[in-house]
Amino acid sequence: MNLRAVRAIYAFEMARTGRTMLQSIVSPVVSTSLYFVVFGAAIGARIPEVEGVSYGAFIVPGLIMLMLLTQSVMNASFGIYFPRFTGTIYEILSAPISYFEVVLGYVGAAATKSVILGLVVLATSWLLIPLHIAHPVWMIAFLLLTAVSFSLFGFILGLWADGFEKLQVVPLLIITPLTFLGGTFYSINLLPPAWQTVALCNPVVYLISGFRWSFFETADVSVALSLAMTVLFLAVCLATVWVMFKTGYRLKK
Amino acid sequence: MQPILSVTNVSKTYASGFRALEHVNLDIRRGEIFALLGPNGAGKTTLISIICGIVTLSEGTVSVAGYDIGRDYRKTRSMIGLVPQELTTDAFETVWATVSFSRGLFGKPRNDAYVEKVLKELSLWDKKDNKIMTLSGGMKRRVLIAKALAHEPQILFLDEPTAGVDVELRQDMWDIVRALRAEGVTIILTTHYIDEAEEMADRIGVMHKGEIILVEDKAELMRKLGKKQLTLHLQKRLEAIPEALAAHRLTLAPGGGEIIYTYDTQGERTGITALLKDLNLAGIRFRDLHTTQSSLEDIFVDLVRQRR
Ligand SMILES: Nc1ncnc2c1ncn2[C@@H]1O[C@H](COP(=O)(O)OP(=O)(O)O)[C@@H](O)[C@H]1O
Ligand SMILES: [Mg+2]
């Protein structure tokens, strides 16, 4: 194991993040605060409790997930796409480093950043709304698992994309809608039965549900199912990356 | 002695179907400076990229110090440093950061003194805290060299190192190459300039259309390649070369209006003075003269023809 290489890639990526940390932190804090003002305070005041939780608190896990998913995908995809675009990937390819180590460095850094942002959003929420976290350890576990899975997904996106448009379009047209429809702002139990079935095809539903359970012990689907689906998604991403690397897909000519 | 790099029967077909390498065989000796000489598109970069792990090979094997580049990629790659043809650098990182990154990437423990030495040798020390994007093209090329040297490689590849490089850097580069060779580093450089290969290399390999058509010691190759022709445009046509000039082995151009003298630029004597004197004695006058050196293209064509 070339741990020095993993560390080098990780530190390189974290330094890149560090240079833009201020923007990276300010914008999620601002947008989260806006969501709270609009949905939590203004609209939420007229919404009764959802499954025994005040609406303002109810949306917190969903908002954190929204942030976690988009940031993970964007960071990881950009992290690997950019060296492909500029050509500096030649150095990674010529280094004595396994594909697993490459993934570890890039995905680890992307996941770290989104976990930090997730915690920042959580802290912001804390200031705005009374919150009680029932299962902090599970909360962190879901946070990490989701950050890693979607950073991997972003990594795949960054390998597959052959232009900046695709990098932007996937988070915008796939991740954000799935998150909104996945129960960020509502419990899918509130949907008509037919739509509930449709909603269950959305992997994000399981993430948000499990994450929300760790806060309030209320969930749309069982926690075990949430966990299983998250791990399954992680496994699918890992397998995809493995195949891509094995075949040198879009990396080696 | 076991070659430090051994390329056996390597072919490459790109995804487009283009056949870039055709059964290439090449052995590089430990500690030599080897120049891969060939026109654009010959396949030099493709060959180097395969050895370094950037391009996959379609057929054949490559071993570095006895290790296979596929099976033992960690061993082989940690021995190799590559300065790519294109100026592909990071933009926002500092010189120091990018060179240290390379060292870590290749699995070497941090060693600030060594990185400092490399940066100083490349006149990059006062730029160490500058962002790479603020540097000129020549400076970026130095950064790429520093990155390639950051992990103390035993083999250094320089792909067209003088393309777009100013005189000063060119000189510095050759100094560094010589110093590295003195430390025992094997150096493989590509170029399409004969004189560059001549200046630097111990041995030269000539590539053409994906094949290595010749590998020769420099001195030997230069003797073969270093031919020049002197053409004398005569005032009066000749039927034949006079007996008195037979010793010069001249050729009479068809039509009899020009005499062609082929000589070796590497020789102690070119024989030109003697020829001109004898022409004068023989009463042959000429109104003009010019010399031509076979172009690289001619030489390739010649070599290809000789091989058939
Ligand atoms: N990715 C690629 N796909 C298809 N053809 C390629 C690719 N890269 C290089 N080639 C072709 O392979 C040939 C050899 O290229 P290259 O190795 O770069 O030559 P050199 O370095 O000697 O100029 C050229 O004709 C080039 O167009
Ligand atoms: Mg080239």
Coordinates of C-alpha atoms and ligand atoms in Angstrom, one line a residue:
Chain A
M1 CA 0.0 0.0 0.0
N2 CA 1.4 3.3 -1.1
L3 CA 0.0 5.3 1.8
R4 CA 2.3 8.3 1.0
A5 CA 0.6 8.6 -2.3
V6 CA -2.9 8.4 -0.8
R7 CA -1.8 11.1 1.6
A8 CA -0.4 13.2 -1.2
I9 CA -3.6 13.1 -3.2
Y10 CA -5.7 13.6 -0.2
A11 CA -3.7 16.6 0.9
F12 CA -3.6 18.0 -2.6
E13 CA -7.4 17.8 -2.8
M14 CA -7.9 19.2 0.7
A15 CA -5.6 22.1 -0.2
R16 CA -7.8 22.8 -3.3
T17 CA -10.8 22.8 -1.0
G18 CA -9.1 25.0 1.5
R19 CA -8.5 27.7 -1.1
T20 CA -12.2 28.0 -1.7
M21 CA -13.3 27.1 1.8
L22 CA -14.8 30.4 2.6
Q23 CA -17.2 30.3 -0.4
S24 CA -17.7 26.6 0.2
I25 CA -18.9 27.3 3.7
V26 CA -20.7 30.6 3.3
S27 CA -22.9 29.5 0.4
P28 CA -24.4 26.4 2.2
V29 CA -24.8 28.3 5.4
V30 CA -26.7 31.1 3.6
S31 CA -28.9 28.7 1.5
T32 CA -29.7 26.6 4.6
S33 CA -30.7 29.7 6.5
L34 CA -32.9 30.7 3.7
Y35 CA -34.6 27.4 3.6
F36 CA -35.2 27.7 7.3
V37 CA -36.6 31.1 7.0
V38 CA -38.9 30.2 4.1
F39 CA -39.9 26.7 5.0
G40 CA -39.3 26.5 8.7
A41 CA -40.5 29.8 9.9
A42 CA -42.8 31.3 7.2
I43 CA -44.5 28.2 5.8
G44 CA -43.7 25.8 8.6
A45 CA -45.6 28.0 11.1
R46 CA -48.8 27.0 9.4
I47 CA -47.8 23.3 9.0
P48 CA -48.7 21.1 11.9
E49 CA -46.2 18.8 13.3
V50 CA -45.0 16.0 11.0
E51 CA -45.0 12.7 12.8
G52 CA -44.6 14.5 16.1
V53 CA -41.8 16.7 15.1
S54 CA -42.1 20.4 14.5
Y55 CA -41.8 21.1 10.7
G56 CA -38.8 23.3 11.1
A57 CA -36.9 20.5 12.8
F58 CA -38.3 17.9 10.5
I59 CA -36.6 19.4 7.4
V60 CA -33.1 19.6 9.0
P61 CA -32.0 16.1 8.2
G62 CA -33.3 16.5 4.6
L63 CA -31.5 19.8 4.2
I64 CA -28.2 18.3 5.4
M65 CA -28.6 15.4 3.0
L66 CA -29.4 17.8 0.2
M67 CA -26.1 19.6 0.9
L68 CA -24.2 16.4 1.4
L69 CA -25.3 14.8 -1.8
T70 CA -24.7 17.8 -4.1
Q71 CA -21.4 18.7 -2.5
S72 CA -20.1 15.1 -2.6
V73 CA -21.0 14.7 -6.2
M74 CA -19.7 18.0 -7.3
N75 CA -16.4 17.8 -5.4
A76 CA -15.5 14.3 -6.3
S77 CA -16.4 14.7 -10.0
F78 CA -14.5 17.9 -10.3
G79 CA -11.5 16.5 -8.4
I80 CA -10.9 13.7 -11.0
Y81 CA -12.3 15.5 -14.1
F82 CA -10.0 18.5 -13.8
P83 CA -6.7 16.6 -14.1
R84 CA -8.2 14.6 -17.0
F85 CA -9.1 17.9 -18.6
T86 CA -5.7 19.6 -18.1
G87 CA -3.7 16.5 -18.7
T88 CA -2.0 16.4 -15.3
I89 CA -3.6 13.0 -14.8
Y90 CA -0.5 11.7 -16.6
E91 CA 1.3 11.9 -13.3
I92 CA -1.3 9.9 -11.4
L93 CA -1.3 7.2 -14.1
S94 CA 2.5 6.9 -14.1
A95 CA 2.8 6.7 -10.3
P96 CA 3.3 3.5 -8.4
I97 CA -0.2 3.6 -7.0
S98 CA -3.1 1.2 -7.3
Y99 CA -6.5 2.3 -8.5
F100 CA -7.9 1.6 -5.0
E101 CA -5.4 4.1 -3.6
V102 CA -6.3 6.7 -6.2
V103 CA -10.0 6.3 -5.3
L104 CA -9.1 6.5 -1.6
G105 CA -7.3 9.8 -2.0
Y106 CA -9.8 11.5 -4.2
V107 CA -13.0 10.1 -2.7
G108 CA -11.7 10.5 0.9
A109 CA -11.0 14.2 0.3
A110 CA -14.4 14.8 -1.3
A111 CA -16.2 13.0 1.4
T112 CA -14.3 14.8 4.1
K113 CA -15.3 18.1 2.6
S114 CA -18.9 17.3 2.4
V115 CA -19.0 15.9 5.9
I116 CA -17.5 19.2 7.2
L117 CA -20.2 21.1 5.3
G118 CA -22.9 18.8 6.6
L119 CA -21.8 19.5 10.1
V120 CA -21.7 23.2 9.4
V121 CA -25.3 23.0 8.2
L122 CA -26.2 21.0 11.3
A123 CA -24.6 23.7 13.5
T124 CA -26.4 26.4 11.6
S125 CA -29.7 24.6 12.1
W126 CA -28.9 24.2 15.8
L127 CA -28.6 27.9 16.1
L128 CA -32.0 28.5 14.4
I129 CA -34.1 25.7 15.8
P130 CA -34.3 23.5 18.9
L131 CA -33.0 20.1 17.9
H132 CA -32.6 16.8 19.6
I133 CA -30.5 14.0 18.1
A134 CA -31.7 10.7 19.3
H135 CA -28.9 8.5 17.9
P136 CA -25.8 10.7 17.4
V137 CA -23.6 7.7 16.5
W138 CA -26.0 6.5 13.8
M139 CA -26.4 10.1 12.6
I140 CA -22.6 10.3 12.0
A141 CA -22.6 6.8 10.5
F142 CA -25.3 7.8 7.9
L143 CA -23.5 11.0 7.3
L144 CA -20.2 9.2 6.5
L145 CA -21.7 6.5 4.5
T146 CA -23.7 8.9 2.4
A147 CA -20.7 11.2 1.9
V148 CA -18.5 8.3 0.8
S149 CA -21.2 6.7 -1.5
F150 CA -22.0 9.9 -3.3
S151 CA -18.4 11.0 -3.5
L152 CA -17.8 7.7 -5.3
F153 CA -20.8 8.4 -7.5
G154 CA -19.2 11.8 -8.2
F155 CA -15.9 10.2 -9.0
I156 CA -17.6 7.9 -11.5
L157 CA -19.3 11.0 -13.0
G158 CA -15.9 12.7 -13.2
L159 CA -14.4 9.7 -15.0
W160 CA -17.3 9.4 -17.4
A161 CA -17.9 13.1 -18.3
D162 CA -16.3 14.4 -21.4
G163 CA -17.2 18.0 -20.9
F164 CA -18.0 20.5 -18.1
E165 CA -21.7 20.5 -19.1
K166 CA -22.1 16.9 -18.0
L167 CA -20.4 17.6 -14.7
Q168 CA -23.0 20.3 -14.0
V169 CA -26.0 18.7 -15.5
V170 CA -25.9 15.5 -13.5
P171 CA -26.1 17.2 -10.0
L172 CA -28.6 19.7 -11.3
L173 CA -30.9 17.3 -13.2
I174 CA -30.5 14.1 -11.2
I175 CA -29.3 14.7 -7.7
T176 CA -31.2 17.8 -6.8
P177 CA -34.6 16.5 -8.0
L178 CA -34.1 13.1 -6.4
T179 CA -33.3 14.8 -3.1
F180 CA -36.3 17.1 -3.3
L181 CA -38.6 14.3 -4.3
G182 CA -36.9 12.0 -1.8
G183 CA -38.6 13.6 1.2
T184 CA -36.4 16.6 2.2
F185 CA -39.4 18.7 2.9
Y186 CA -42.1 16.0 3.6
S187 CA -42.6 12.5 4.8
I188 CA -43.4 10.3 1.9
N189 CA -46.2 8.8 4.1
L190 CA -48.0 12.0 3.2
L191 CA -48.1 11.0 -0.5
P192 CA -51.0 9.1 -2.0
P193 CA -50.3 5.3 -1.9
A194 CA -49.5 5.1 -5.6
W195 CA -46.9 7.8 -5.4
Q196 CA -45.4 6.2 -2.3
T197 CA -44.6 3.2 -4.4
V198 CA -42.9 5.4 -7.0
A199 CA -41.0 7.2 -4.3
L200 CA -39.6 4.0 -3.0
C201 CA -37.7 3.7 -6.3
N202 CA -35.7 6.8 -5.4
P203 CA -32.6 5.7 -3.5
V204 CA -32.4 9.1 -1.8
V205 CA -35.6 8.3 0.1
Y206 CA -33.7 5.6 2.1
L207 CA -30.8 7.9 2.9
I208 CA -33.0 10.7 4.2
S209 CA -35.3 8.3 6.0
G210 CA -32.5 6.6 7.8
F211 CA -30.8 9.9 8.6
R212 CA -34.0 11.4 9.9
W213 CA -34.6 8.4 12.1
S214 CA -31.2 9.0 13.7
F215 CA -32.6 12.4 14.8
F216 CA -36.2 11.8 15.6
E217 CA -36.7 8.0 15.6
T218 CA -39.4 8.4 12.9
A219 CA -38.8 7.0 9.5
D220 CA -40.5 6.5 6.2
V221 CA -39.0 3.0 5.8
S222 CA -37.3 0.8 8.3
V223 CA -33.8 1.7 9.4
A224 CA -32.4 -1.6 8.4
L225 CA -33.7 -1.1 4.9
S226 CA -32.2 2.4 4.8
L227 CA -28.9 1.0 5.9
A228 CA -29.1 -1.9 3.4
M229 CA -29.9 0.4 0.5
T230 CA -27.1 2.8 1.4
V231 CA -24.6 0.0 1.6
L232 CA -26.0 -1.5 -1.7
F233 CA -25.5 1.9 -3.4
L234 CA -22.0 2.1 -2.1
A235 CA -21.3 -1.4 -3.4
V236 CA -22.7 -0.7 -6.8
C237 CA -20.5 2.5 -7.0
L238 CA -17.4 0.5 -5.9
A239 CA -18.0 -2.2 -8.5
T240 CA -18.5 0.4 -11.2
V241 CA -15.2 2.2 -10.3
W242 CA -13.5 -1.1 -10.2
V243 CA -14.6 -2.0 -13.7
M244 CA -13.8 1.4 -15.1
F245 CA -10.3 1.2 -13.7
K246 CA -9.8 -2.4 -14.8
T247 CA -10.6 -1.4 -18.4
G248 CA -8.7 1.9 -18.2
Y249 CA -12.0 3.6 -19.1
R250 CA -11.5 7.2 -20.3
L251 CA -8.2 7.2 -18.4
K252 CA -5.8 5.1 -20.5
K253 CA -5.7 5.1 -24.2
Chain B
M1 CA 24.8 -6.8 -18.3
Q2 CA 21.0 -6.9 -18.0
P3 CA 19.4 -4.0 -19.8
I4 CA 17.7 -1.6 -17.4
L5 CA 14.8 -1.3 -19.8
S6 CA 13.7 -4.0 -22.2
V7 CA 10.9 -3.6 -24.7
T8 CA 10.0 -6.8 -26.4
N9 CA 7.7 -7.1 -29.4
V10 CA 5.5 -4.2 -28.4
S11 CA 2.7 -3.2 -30.7
K12 CA 0.0 -0.6 -30.1
T13 CA -3.4 -0.2 -31.8
Y14 CA -5.3 2.8 -30.5
A15 CA -9.1 2.6 -30.0
S16 CA -9.5 4.4 -33.3
G17 CA -7.9 1.4 -35.0
F18 CA -4.7 3.4 -35.7
R19 CA -1.6 1.2 -35.4
A20 CA 0.9 3.4 -33.7
L21 CA 3.6 0.8 -32.8
E22 CA 4.6 -2.2 -34.8
H23 CA 6.6 -4.9 -33.0
V24 CA 9.0 -2.6 -31.3
N25 CA 12.1 -4.2 -29.7
L26 CA 14.5 -2.1 -27.7
D27 CA 17.0 -2.6 -25.0
I28 CA 18.4 0.4 -23.0
R29 CA 21.6 0.0 -21.1
R30 CA 22.0 1.1 -17.5
G31 CA 23.4 4.6 -17.3
E32 CA 23.3 5.6 -20.9
I33 CA 21.8 8.6 -22.6
F34 CA 19.6 7.2 -25.4
A35 CA 18.0 9.4 -28.0
L36 CA 14.8 8.3 -29.8
L37 CA 14.9 10.1 -33.0
G38 CA 12.0 10.4 -35.4
P39 CA 9.6 12.7 -37.1
N40 CA 6.3 13.8 -35.7
G41 CA 3.9 10.9 -35.5
A42 CA 6.6 8.2 -35.5
G43 CA 5.3 6.8 -32.2
K44 CA 7.9 8.1 -29.7
T45 CA 5.4 9.5 -27.3
T46 CA 3.3 6.3 -27.6
L47 CA 6.2 4.1 -26.7
I48 CA 7.2 6.2 -23.7
S49 CA 3.7 6.4 -22.5
I50 CA 3.4 2.6 -22.6
I51 CA 6.6 2.2 -20.6
C52 CA 5.4 4.7 -18.0
G53 CA 1.9 3.3 -17.6
I54 CA -0.1 6.0 -19.3
V55 CA -1.1 4.0 -22.4
T56 CA -1.9 0.3 -22.5
L57 CA 0.0 -1.9 -24.8
S58 CA -1.8 -4.2 -27.3
E59 CA 1.0 -6.8 -27.6
G60 CA 4.3 -7.5 -26.2
T61 CA 6.1 -7.0 -22.9
V62 CA 8.1 -4.3 -21.2
S63 CA 10.4 -4.9 -18.3
V64 CA 12.3 -2.4 -16.2
A65 CA 15.3 -3.8 -14.3
G66 CA 13.8 -7.2 -14.8
Y67 CA 10.3 -6.3 -13.5
D68 CA 7.3 -6.4 -15.7
I69 CA 5.5 -3.1 -16.1
G70 CA 2.1 -4.8 -15.7
R71 CA 2.7 -7.3 -12.9
D72 CA 5.3 -5.3 -10.9
Y73 CA 4.0 -1.8 -11.8
R74 CA 4.8 -0.4 -8.3
K75 CA 8.5 -1.4 -8.7
T76 CA 8.9 -0.2 -12.3
R77 CA 7.0 3.0 -11.9
S78 CA 8.9 4.1 -8.8
M79 CA 12.1 3.8 -10.8
I80 CA 10.9 6.0 -13.6
G81 CA 10.5 9.8 -13.9
L82 CA 8.7 11.3 -16.9
V83 CA 8.8 14.8 -18.3
P84 CA 5.9 14.9 -20.7
Q85 CA 5.9 16.5 -24.1
E86 CA 3.0 18.8 -23.3
L87 CA 3.2 21.5 -20.7
T88 CA 0.7 20.0 -18.4
T89 CA 0.9 21.6 -15.0
D90 CA -1.4 22.5 -12.2
A91 CA -2.3 26.1 -12.0
F92 CA -3.1 27.2 -8.5
E93 CA -0.5 25.2 -6.6
T94 CA 2.9 26.6 -5.7
V95 CA 6.1 25.2 -7.2
W96 CA 7.1 23.8 -3.9
A97 CA 3.7 22.2 -3.3
T98 CA 3.6 20.5 -6.7
V99 CA 7.1 19.1 -6.5
S100 CA 6.5 17.8 -3.0
F101 CA 3.3 16.3 -4.2
S102 CA 5.1 14.3 -6.9
R103 CA 7.6 13.0 -4.3
G104 CA 4.8 11.8 -2.1
L105 CA 2.8 10.4 -5.0
F106 CA 5.8 8.2 -5.9
G107 CA 5.9 6.9 -2.3
K108 CA 9.0 8.7 -1.2
P109 CA 9.2 10.1 2.4
R110 CA 9.3 13.8 2.7
N111 CA 12.8 15.2 2.2
D112 CA 12.9 19.0 2.0
A113 CA 16.6 19.2 1.5
Y114 CA 16.4 17.1 -1.6
V115 CA 13.5 19.0 -3.1
E116 CA 15.4 22.2 -2.3
K117 CA 18.5 20.8 -4.2
V118 CA 16.4 20.0 -7.2
L119 CA 14.7 23.4 -7.3
K120 CA 18.0 25.1 -6.9
E121 CA 19.6 23.1 -9.8
L122 CA 16.7 24.1 -12.0
S123 CA 16.9 27.8 -11.0
L124 CA 13.4 27.5 -9.5
W125 CA 14.4 28.2 -5.9
D126 CA 13.3 31.8 -5.9
K127 CA 10.0 30.8 -7.5
K128 CA 9.2 28.1 -5.0
D129 CA 6.3 30.0 -3.5
N130 CA 4.9 31.2 -6.8
K131 CA 1.7 29.7 -8.2
I132 CA 2.5 27.7 -11.3
M133 CA 0.1 29.7 -13.5
T134 CA 2.2 32.8 -12.9
L135 CA 5.3 31.2 -14.5
S136 CA 6.5 31.5 -18.1
G137 CA 6.4 28.5 -20.4
G138 CA 10.1 27.8 -19.9
M139 CA 9.7 27.9 -16.1
K140 CA 6.8 25.5 -16.3
R141 CA 9.0 23.1 -18.2
R142 CA 11.5 23.4 -15.4
V143 CA 8.8 22.6 -12.9
L144 CA 7.9 19.5 -14.9
I145 CA 11.5 18.4 -14.8
A146 CA 11.6 19.1 -11.0
K147 CA 8.5 17.0 -10.6
A148 CA 10.0 14.1 -12.6
L149 CA 13.1 14.2 -10.5
A150 CA 11.3 14.6 -7.2
H151 CA 11.3 10.9 -6.4
E152 CA 15.0 10.3 -7.4
P153 CA 14.3 8.1 -10.4
Q154 CA 16.8 5.8 -11.9
I155 CA 15.4 6.3 -15.4
L156 CA 14.4 9.6 -16.7
F157 CA 12.3 10.1 -19.8
L158 CA 12.4 13.5 -21.5
D159 CA 9.8 13.7 -24.3
E160 CA 10.8 16.4 -26.7
P161 CA 12.5 18.4 -23.9
T162 CA 13.6 21.3 -26.1
A163 CA 10.3 22.0 -27.9
G164 CA 9.6 25.7 -27.3
V165 CA 12.5 26.1 -25.0
D166 CA 14.9 29.0 -24.9
V167 CA 18.7 28.7 -25.3
E168 CA 19.3 29.2 -21.6
L169 CA 17.0 26.4 -20.5
R170 CA 18.3 24.2 -23.2
Q171 CA 21.8 24.6 -21.9
D172 CA 20.7 24.1 -18.3
M173 CA 18.8 21.1 -19.3
W174 CA 21.8 19.5 -21.0
D175 CA 23.9 20.3 -17.9
I176 CA 21.4 18.6 -15.7
V177 CA 21.1 15.6 -18.0
R178 CA 24.9 15.2 -17.9
A179 CA 25.0 15.6 -14.1
L180 CA 22.3 13.0 -13.8
R181 CA 24.1 10.6 -16.0
A182 CA 27.2 11.1 -13.9
E183 CA 25.1 10.0 -10.9
G184 CA 24.1 6.9 -12.8
V185 CA 20.7 7.9 -14.0
T186 CA 19.6 6.4 -17.4
I187 CA 18.2 9.0 -19.7
I188 CA 15.9 8.5 -22.6
L189 CA 15.0 11.5 -24.6
T190 CA 13.0 11.9 -27.8
T191 CA 13.6 14.5 -30.4
H192 CA 13.2 15.2 -34.1
Y193 CA 16.4 17.1 -34.4
I194 CA 19.5 15.1 -35.4
D195 CA 21.9 17.7 -33.9
E196 CA 20.2 17.4 -30.6
A197 CA 20.6 13.6 -30.6
E198 CA 24.2 14.1 -31.7
E199 CA 24.9 16.6 -29.0
M200 CA 23.6 14.5 -26.1
A201 CA 23.2 10.8 -26.8
D202 CA 25.5 7.8 -26.4
R203 CA 23.2 5.8 -28.6
I204 CA 20.5 6.7 -31.0
G205 CA 17.4 4.8 -32.0
V206 CA 15.6 5.9 -35.2
M207 CA 11.8 5.5 -35.3
H208 CA 9.6 5.8 -38.3
K209 CA 6.0 5.0 -38.7
G210 CA 5.7 3.0 -35.5
E211 CA 8.9 1.0 -36.1
I212 CA 12.4 1.2 -34.7
I213 CA 14.4 1.0 -37.9
L214 CA 17.8 1.4 -36.4
V215 CA 19.7 1.5 -33.1
E216 CA 23.3 2.5 -33.3
D217 CA 26.1 4.0 -31.3
K218 CA 26.1 7.7 -31.9
A219 CA 29.5 7.8 -33.5
E220 CA 28.6 5.1 -35.9
L221 CA 25.3 6.6 -36.9
M222 CA 26.7 10.0 -37.3
R223 CA 29.2 8.6 -39.7
K224 CA 26.3 7.1 -41.7
L225 CA 24.1 10.1 -41.5
G226 CA 26.7 12.9 -41.6
K227 CA 27.1 12.9 -45.4
K228 CA 27.0 16.1 -47.4
Q229 CA 27.0 16.7 -51.1
L230 CA 28.9 19.4 -52.9
T231 CA 27.4 20.2 -56.3
L232 CA 29.5 22.2 -58.8
H233 CA 27.7 23.8 -61.7
L234 CA 30.1 23.7 -64.6
Q235 CA 30.7 26.3 -67.2
K236 CA 31.2 23.7 -69.9
R237 CA 29.5 20.3 -70.0
L238 CA 31.6 17.2 -69.6
E239 CA 31.3 13.9 -71.4
A240 CA 33.0 12.1 -68.5
I241 CA 35.0 12.7 -65.4
P242 CA 38.6 13.2 -66.4
E243 CA 41.1 10.5 -65.4
A244 CA 43.1 13.0 -63.3
L245 CA 40.1 13.4 -61.0
A246 CA 39.3 9.7 -60.6
A247 CA 40.7 9.6 -57.0
H248 CA 38.0 12.0 -55.8
R249 CA 35.2 9.5 -56.7
L250 CA 33.0 12.2 -58.3
T251 CA 29.7 11.6 -60.0
L252 CA 28.7 13.4 -63.1
A253 CA 25.0 14.5 -63.1
P254 CA 23.0 13.4 -66.1
G255 CA 23.5 15.9 -68.9
G256 CA 27.1 16.5 -67.8
G257 CA 26.5 20.0 -66.4
E258 CA 27.2 19.3 -62.7
I259 CA 29.7 17.4 -60.8
I260 CA 28.6 15.9 -57.4
Y261 CA 31.1 15.3 -54.6
T262 CA 30.0 13.4 -51.5
Y263 CA 31.9 13.8 -48.4
D264 CA 31.8 13.0 -44.7
T265 CA 31.4 16.0 -42.4
Q266 CA 32.6 13.9 -39.5
G267 CA 35.9 13.0 -41.3
E268 CA 39.2 14.5 -40.4
R269 CA 39.4 15.9 -43.8
T270 CA 36.6 16.6 -46.2
G271 CA 38.9 16.6 -49.2
I272 CA 37.3 19.8 -50.6
T273 CA 40.5 21.8 -50.8
A274 CA 42.3 19.1 -52.7
L275 CA 39.3 18.6 -55.0
L276 CA 39.2 22.3 -55.9
K277 CA 42.9 22.4 -56.5
D278 CA 42.7 19.4 -58.9
L279 CA 39.8 20.8 -60.7
N280 CA 41.8 24.0 -61.3
L281 CA 44.7 22.0 -62.6
A282 CA 42.5 20.0 -64.9
G283 CA 41.1 23.3 -66.2
I284 CA 37.6 22.7 -65.2
R285 CA 35.8 25.9 -64.3
F286 CA 32.5 26.2 -62.5
R287 CA 30.1 29.1 -62.3
D288 CA 28.4 28.2 -59.0
L289 CA 28.4 25.7 -56.2
H290 CA 26.2 24.6 -53.4
T291 CA 26.2 22.0 -50.6
T292 CA 23.3 20.0 -49.3
Q293 CA 22.9 17.9 -46.3
S294 CA 20.6 14.9 -46.5
S295 CA 17.5 16.0 -44.6
L296 CA 16.1 13.8 -41.8
E297 CA 13.4 12.8 -44.2
D298 CA 15.9 11.6 -46.8
I299 CA 17.8 9.7 -44.2
F300 CA 14.6 8.0 -43.0
V301 CA 13.6 7.2 -46.5
D302 CA 17.1 5.8 -47.1
L303 CA 17.1 3.8 -44.0
V304 CA 13.7 2.4 -44.7
R305 CA 14.8 1.5 -48.3
Q306 CA 18.0 -0.2 -47.0
R307 CA 16.0 -2.4 -44.7
R308 CA 13.8 -3.7 -47.4
Ligands
LIG1 N1 -5.1 8.5 -28.6 C1 -4.8 8.3 -29.8 N2 -5.7 7.8 -30.7 C2 -5.4 7.5 -32.0 N3 -4.2 7.8 -32.5 C3 -3.3 8.4 -31.7 C4 -3.5 8.6 -30.4 N4 -2.4 9.2 -29.9 C5 -1.5 9.2 -30.9 N5 -2.0 8.7 -32.0 C6 -1.3 8.6 -33.3 O1 -0.3 7.7 -33.1 C7 0.8 8.2 -33.9 C8 2.1 8.3 -33.1 O2 1.9 9.4 -32.2 P1 3.0 9.8 -31.1 O3 3.4 8.6 -30.4 O4 2.5 11.0 -30.4 O5 4.2 10.2 -32.1 P2 5.5 11.1 -31.8 O6 5.6 11.3 -30.4 O7 6.6 10.3 -32.4 O8 5.3 12.4 -32.5 C9 0.4 9.5 -34.6 O9 0.0 9.3 -35.9 C10 -0.8 9.9 -33.7 O10 -1.7 10.6 -34.5
MG2 MG 5.6 13.0 -29.3

